[in-house]
Structure formats: C-alpha cells, structure tokens
Coordinates of C-alpha atoms in Angstrom, one line a residue:
M1 CA 102.0 94.9 88.6
S2 CA 98.4 95.9 88.2
V3 CA 96.7 93.7 85.6
K4 CA 93.3 94.2 84.0
P5 CA 91.4 90.8 84.5
D6 CA 90.3 90.4 80.8
A7 CA 93.5 91.7 79.2
V8 CA 95.7 89.3 77.2
F9 CA 99.4 89.1 76.7
V10 CA 100.5 90.5 73.3
P11 CA 103.9 89.2 72.1
L12 CA 106.0 92.0 70.6
N13 CA 108.7 91.8 67.9
I14 CA 111.9 93.1 69.5
A15 CA 115.3 93.9 68.1
V16 CA 118.4 94.3 70.3
L17 CA 121.5 96.3 69.4
T18 CA 124.7 96.3 71.5
V19 CA 127.0 99.3 71.0
S20 CA 130.5 98.5 72.1
D21 CA 134.1 98.9 70.9
T22 CA 135.2 95.8 72.9
R23 CA 132.4 93.3 73.2
T24 CA 131.7 90.3 70.9
Y25 CA 128.6 88.1 70.8
D26 CA 130.5 85.7 73.1
N27 CA 130.9 88.2 75.9
D28 CA 127.9 90.5 75.3
T29 CA 126.1 89.9 78.6
S30 CA 124.0 93.0 78.3
G31 CA 122.5 92.3 74.9
E32 CA 122.1 88.6 75.9
L33 CA 120.2 89.6 79.1
L34 CA 117.8 91.9 77.1
A35 CA 117.3 89.3 74.4
S36 CA 116.7 86.4 76.8
R37 CA 114.4 88.3 79.1
A38 CA 112.3 89.3 76.1
V39 CA 112.0 85.8 74.9
Q40 CA 111.3 84.4 78.4
M41 CA 108.5 86.8 78.7
G42 CA 106.9 85.6 75.5
H43 CA 108.1 88.2 73.0
R44 CA 109.9 87.4 69.7
L45 CA 113.5 88.4 69.2
V46 CA 113.4 89.3 65.5
A47 CA 116.9 90.8 65.2
R48 CA 120.1 91.2 67.1
S49 CA 123.2 93.2 66.2
L50 CA 126.5 94.4 67.7
L51 CA 128.2 97.5 66.4
K52 CA 131.2 99.6 67.3
D53 CA 130.4 103.0 68.8
D54 CA 130.0 104.9 65.6
L55 CA 127.2 107.5 65.5
Y56 CA 126.3 106.9 61.8
K57 CA 126.3 103.1 62.0
I58 CA 124.1 103.2 65.1
R59 CA 121.8 105.7 63.4
A60 CA 121.6 103.6 60.3
Q61 CA 120.8 100.4 62.1
V62 CA 118.2 101.9 64.3
A63 CA 116.6 103.8 61.4
T64 CA 116.4 100.5 59.4
W65 CA 114.6 98.8 62.3
I66 CA 112.2 101.8 62.8
A67 CA 111.3 101.5 59.1
D68 CA 110.9 97.7 59.3
D69 CA 107.2 96.8 59.5
N70 CA 108.2 93.7 61.5
V71 CA 110.0 95.5 64.4
Q72 CA 108.0 97.1 67.2
V73 CA 110.6 97.6 69.9
V74 CA 114.3 98.4 69.6
L75 CA 116.5 98.0 72.7
V76 CA 119.9 99.6 72.5
T77 CA 122.5 98.9 75.1
G78 CA 125.8 100.8 75.3
G79 CA 127.2 104.1 74.2
T80 CA 125.2 106.3 76.6
G81 CA 128.1 107.5 78.8
F82 CA 130.3 110.6 78.6
T83 CA 133.4 109.3 76.9
G84 CA 134.4 110.7 73.5
R85 CA 133.2 107.6 71.7
D86 CA 129.7 107.4 73.5
S87 CA 127.2 108.6 70.9
T88 CA 124.1 106.5 71.2
P89 CA 121.8 109.3 72.3
E90 CA 123.1 111.6 69.6
A91 CA 122.6 108.9 67.0
V92 CA 119.0 108.1 68.0
Q93 CA 117.3 111.3 69.2
C94 CA 117.0 112.8 65.8
L95 CA 115.1 109.7 64.6
L96 CA 112.4 110.0 67.3
D97 CA 108.9 111.4 66.7
K98 CA 108.3 111.8 70.4
R99 CA 110.6 111.5 73.4
I100 CA 109.5 109.6 76.5
D101 CA 111.2 111.9 79.0
G102 CA 109.9 109.8 82.0
F103 CA 111.9 106.8 80.8
G104 CA 115.3 108.3 81.6
E105 CA 114.0 110.0 84.7
L106 CA 112.6 106.7 86.1
F107 CA 115.7 104.7 85.1
R108 CA 117.9 107.2 87.0
A109 CA 115.6 107.0 90.0
L110 CA 115.8 103.2 90.0
S111 CA 119.5 103.0 89.4
I112 CA 120.4 105.4 92.3
L113 CA 119.7 102.4 94.6
D114 CA 122.5 100.5 92.9
I115 CA 125.1 103.0 91.9
G116 CA 124.3 106.1 94.0
T117 CA 124.9 109.5 92.6
S118 CA 126.9 108.0 89.6
T119 CA 123.4 107.7 88.1
V120 CA 123.6 111.4 87.0
Q121 CA 126.0 110.3 84.3
S122 CA 123.4 108.0 82.7
R123 CA 122.0 109.3 79.5
A124 CA 119.4 106.5 79.2
M125 CA 116.5 107.7 77.1
A126 CA 113.5 106.4 75.0
G127 CA 111.1 107.6 72.4
L128 CA 108.6 106.6 69.7
A129 CA 109.3 106.6 66.0
N130 CA 107.0 105.3 63.3
G131 CA 105.2 103.2 65.9
T132 CA 108.4 101.7 67.2
L133 CA 109.6 102.1 70.8
V134 CA 113.3 102.8 71.0
C135 CA 115.0 102.5 74.3
C136 CA 118.7 103.4 74.9
L137 CA 120.2 101.9 78.0
P138 CA 123.7 101.9 79.5
G139 CA 126.0 99.1 78.5
S140 CA 126.4 97.4 81.9
T141 CA 124.5 94.2 82.5
G142 CA 123.3 95.6 85.9
A143 CA 121.8 98.7 84.2
C144 CA 120.0 96.5 81.6
R145 CA 118.6 94.3 84.4
T146 CA 117.4 97.5 86.3
A147 CA 115.7 98.8 83.2
W148 CA 114.1 95.4 82.3
E149 CA 112.9 94.7 85.8
G150 CA 112.0 98.2 86.8
I151 CA 110.4 99.5 83.5
L152 CA 110.4 97.3 80.5
A153 CA 108.8 94.1 81.8
E154 CA 105.6 96.1 82.7
Q155 CA 105.6 98.6 79.9
L156 CA 106.0 95.9 77.2
D157 CA 103.1 93.9 78.7
A158 CA 99.6 94.8 77.3
R159 CA 98.0 93.5 80.6
H160 CA 99.8 96.2 82.7
R161 CA 97.5 98.9 84.0
P162 CA 96.8 101.8 84.0
C163 CA 98.9 102.1 80.8
N164 CA 101.7 100.5 78.8
F165 CA 103.5 101.1 75.5
V166 CA 101.7 98.3 73.6
P167 CA 98.8 100.4 72.2
H168 CA 101.2 102.9 70.8
L169 CA 103.2 100.4 68.7
K170 CA 102.6 99.6 65.1
P171 CA 100.5 96.5 64.5
I172 CA 102.2 93.4 63.0
A173 CA 100.3 91.8 60.1
V174 CA 99.3 88.3 60.8
C175 CA 99.5 86.0 57.8
E176 CA 96.7 83.6 57.3
S177 CA 97.1 80.4 55.4
R178 CA 94.5 79.8 52.7
G179 CA 93.4 76.3 52.0

C-alpha cells in the first residue's frame, strides 16, 4: 500500500448486512469476517443485520442506513448470485447516486485466482449514495476475504494513495462535551 507520510487514519462508521435464507448469527462467517476485519483495522461497527433474501427488505435496510447520518459504509454479503432468490444487486442499484464499476471488475479479476472462470457468475458491485459507500459482495467467506484484502482494506483507509473512498463519504459530526 502506498501511504502519504503525513496522512492519518480516519475511523469510519460501518454497517454490515448479511443476506441469506439459511444463515443465522451463529453461523454467519461472512458477515463476521467483514465486521471483525473492520473493527481490527480501527473502524467502528455501528450496525449489523441479517435478512432473508427479499428484495424489498434488503432495499429498505440499505436505504435506512444510507439515510442515517451515522453510517458511512454499508457492506452487504450474499444474494449476488443467479438463483431465483438472489436479488441484492436489484435491491441496491436503484438506491445509488453513482456506480463504482471498477469495484466489480477488480473483484472478479482478483477472484479468478481462487475460483477460476466461475468468477463470471459474481455480481459483486458498489456505488455511492448520499455520501455512503455501499458494497455488495458474494456470500462466501472466501469472497468476502478476497474483497477485504484486495480492495476494501486500502480503499477504506484515508492514508492510501493515490486515492481512496474516504474523502467521498459523509462526515460524521463529532460531539464535544461542554464544561
């Protein structure tokens, strides 16, 4: 990672959503990986949810977080495949102000090393909405690890150069105590 010498780390407020018809909090290894990696890096996990693969419930949850002044990043894992129930991209794309096409392209380029041509079936995507970064990742823990290590760790770090997502995110108000 290229780091600007005088740059400082900026902790971000991150929400994690797992989309699955079968997982529970006890066996949600993908959501847990994203949440724990974010916290280990120094970010704040401000929300975590698990929903069945339902387009309208996914859209409602992501829209709520986009509108929340305290959420800067939404990481969604699951529902990006081709089965009849997979609807995460359809739920999210209409909420985005700008798509980040390179996110899905880079994710697929990285994942080809692990899963070969099966990566063409990934509908990983990302975009910005109301100063919130929204990333939709496959539900496998390996895919979440690939996205975190290959994209998110650097792009969620204000010190990363030549550019990162941090300056594009809404600022979080800092409360000062008065004495």
